[in-house]
Coordinates of C-alpha atoms in Angstrom, one line a residue:
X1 CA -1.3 -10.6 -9.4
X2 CA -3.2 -7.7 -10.5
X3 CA -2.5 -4.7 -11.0
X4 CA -4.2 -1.8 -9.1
X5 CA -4.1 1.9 -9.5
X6 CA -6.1 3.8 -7.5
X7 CA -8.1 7.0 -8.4
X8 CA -6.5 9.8 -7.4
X9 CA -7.9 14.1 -7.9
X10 CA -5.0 14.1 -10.3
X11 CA -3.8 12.0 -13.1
X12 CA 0.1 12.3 -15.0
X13 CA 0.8 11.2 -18.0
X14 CA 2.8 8.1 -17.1
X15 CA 5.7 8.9 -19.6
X16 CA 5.7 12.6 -17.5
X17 CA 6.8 10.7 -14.4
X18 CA 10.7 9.5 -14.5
X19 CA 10.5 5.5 -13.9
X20 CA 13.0 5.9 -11.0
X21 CA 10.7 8.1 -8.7
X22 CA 7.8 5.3 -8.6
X23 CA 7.7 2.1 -6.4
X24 CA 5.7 -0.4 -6.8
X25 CA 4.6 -2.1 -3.2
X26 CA 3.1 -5.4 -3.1
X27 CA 0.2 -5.5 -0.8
X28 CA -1.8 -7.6 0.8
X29 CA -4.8 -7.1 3.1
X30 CA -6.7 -9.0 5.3
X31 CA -10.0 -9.7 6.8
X32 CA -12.4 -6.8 6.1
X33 CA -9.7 -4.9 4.8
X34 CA -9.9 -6.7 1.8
X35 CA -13.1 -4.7 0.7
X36 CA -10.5 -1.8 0.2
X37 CA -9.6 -3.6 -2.7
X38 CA -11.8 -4.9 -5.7
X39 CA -12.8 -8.7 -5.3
X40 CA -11.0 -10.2 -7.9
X41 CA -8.0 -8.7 -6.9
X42 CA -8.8 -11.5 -3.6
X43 CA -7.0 -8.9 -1.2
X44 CA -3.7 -9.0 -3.3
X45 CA -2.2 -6.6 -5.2
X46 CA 0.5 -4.3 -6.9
X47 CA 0.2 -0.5 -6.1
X48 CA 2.3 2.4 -7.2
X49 CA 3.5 5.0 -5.0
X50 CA 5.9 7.6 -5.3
X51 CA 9.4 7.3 -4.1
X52 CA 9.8 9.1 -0.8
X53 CA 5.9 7.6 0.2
X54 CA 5.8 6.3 4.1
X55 CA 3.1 3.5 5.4
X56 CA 1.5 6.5 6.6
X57 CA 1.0 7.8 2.9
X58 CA 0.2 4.0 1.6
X59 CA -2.8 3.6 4.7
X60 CA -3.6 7.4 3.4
X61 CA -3.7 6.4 0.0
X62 CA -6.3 3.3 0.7
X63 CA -7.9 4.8 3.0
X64 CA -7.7 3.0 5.9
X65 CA -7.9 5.6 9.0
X66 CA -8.6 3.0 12.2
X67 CA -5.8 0.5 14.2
X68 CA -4.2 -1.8 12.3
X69 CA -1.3 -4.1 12.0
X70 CA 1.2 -3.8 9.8
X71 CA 4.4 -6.0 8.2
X72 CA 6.8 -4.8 6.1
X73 CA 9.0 -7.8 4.4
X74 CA 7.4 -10.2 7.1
X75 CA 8.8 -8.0 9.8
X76 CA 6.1 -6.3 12.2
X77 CA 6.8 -2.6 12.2
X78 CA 5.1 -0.1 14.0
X79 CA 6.6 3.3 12.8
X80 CA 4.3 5.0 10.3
X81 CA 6.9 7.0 8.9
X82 CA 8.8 4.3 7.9
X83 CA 10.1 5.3 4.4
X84 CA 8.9 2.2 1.7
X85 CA 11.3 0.8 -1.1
X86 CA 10.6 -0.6 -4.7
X87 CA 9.6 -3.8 -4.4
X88 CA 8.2 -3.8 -0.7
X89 CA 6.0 -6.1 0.5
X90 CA 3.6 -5.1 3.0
X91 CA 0.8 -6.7 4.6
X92 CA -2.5 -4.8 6.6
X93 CA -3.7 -6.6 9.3
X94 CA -7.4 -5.7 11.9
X95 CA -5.9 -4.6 15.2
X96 CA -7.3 -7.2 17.4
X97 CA -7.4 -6.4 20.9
X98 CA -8.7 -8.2 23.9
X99 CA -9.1 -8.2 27.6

C-alpha cells in the first residue's frame, strides 16, 4: 500500500508534530472516486490526519463535496461527525440512487 500525503496550504516539520496526535486512516475509494487518488495508488491508500479529524474533515480533505457512501471498519455509517481512530479503515462509495 502506498503511502499518500496530500498537499495542503501549510506544511510542519514532521518531527514538530507529537506522533500521538496523527492517525493514519486506511482508505479505499471506488468507482470514479478513485481519480481522487493517483493511479498507482489503484484507489488504495494510507492518509494522515490529525487526531480529533471527523469523515467530514477526511471527505473535506479529498475533496469529495457530492453524495456518497461511506463504511467505517465494514460498518455503514452515516454520521459525518463521526470522530475517526488510528488505524481506521474507511471505504467511499458513489451514492447510487434509483427510482
Amino acid at each position: 500500500m502506498i503511502m499518500f500525503k496530500l498537499n495542503r496550504d501549510y506544511i510542519l516539520p514532521e518531527e514538530c508534530i507529537p506522533k500521538e496526535e496523527i492517525l493514519e486512516i486506511h482508505l479505499q475509494l471506488f468507482s470514479i472516486l478513485r481519480d481522487k487518488l493517483p493511479p498507482e495508488t489503484k484507489g488504495r491508500t494510507v492518509i494522515q490526519l490529525f487526531e480529533g479529524s471527523t469523515l467530514k474533515d477526511l471527505l473535506t480533505e479529498i475533496d469529495i463535496n457530492r453524495r456518497v457512501a461511506i463504511s467505517v471498519n465494514d460498518k455503514h455509517e452515516r454520521d459525518r461527525s463521526r470522530k475517526l481512530e488510528d488505524g481506521d479503515q474507511v471505504k467511499i462509495f458513489t451514492s447510487v440512487g434509483g427510482g
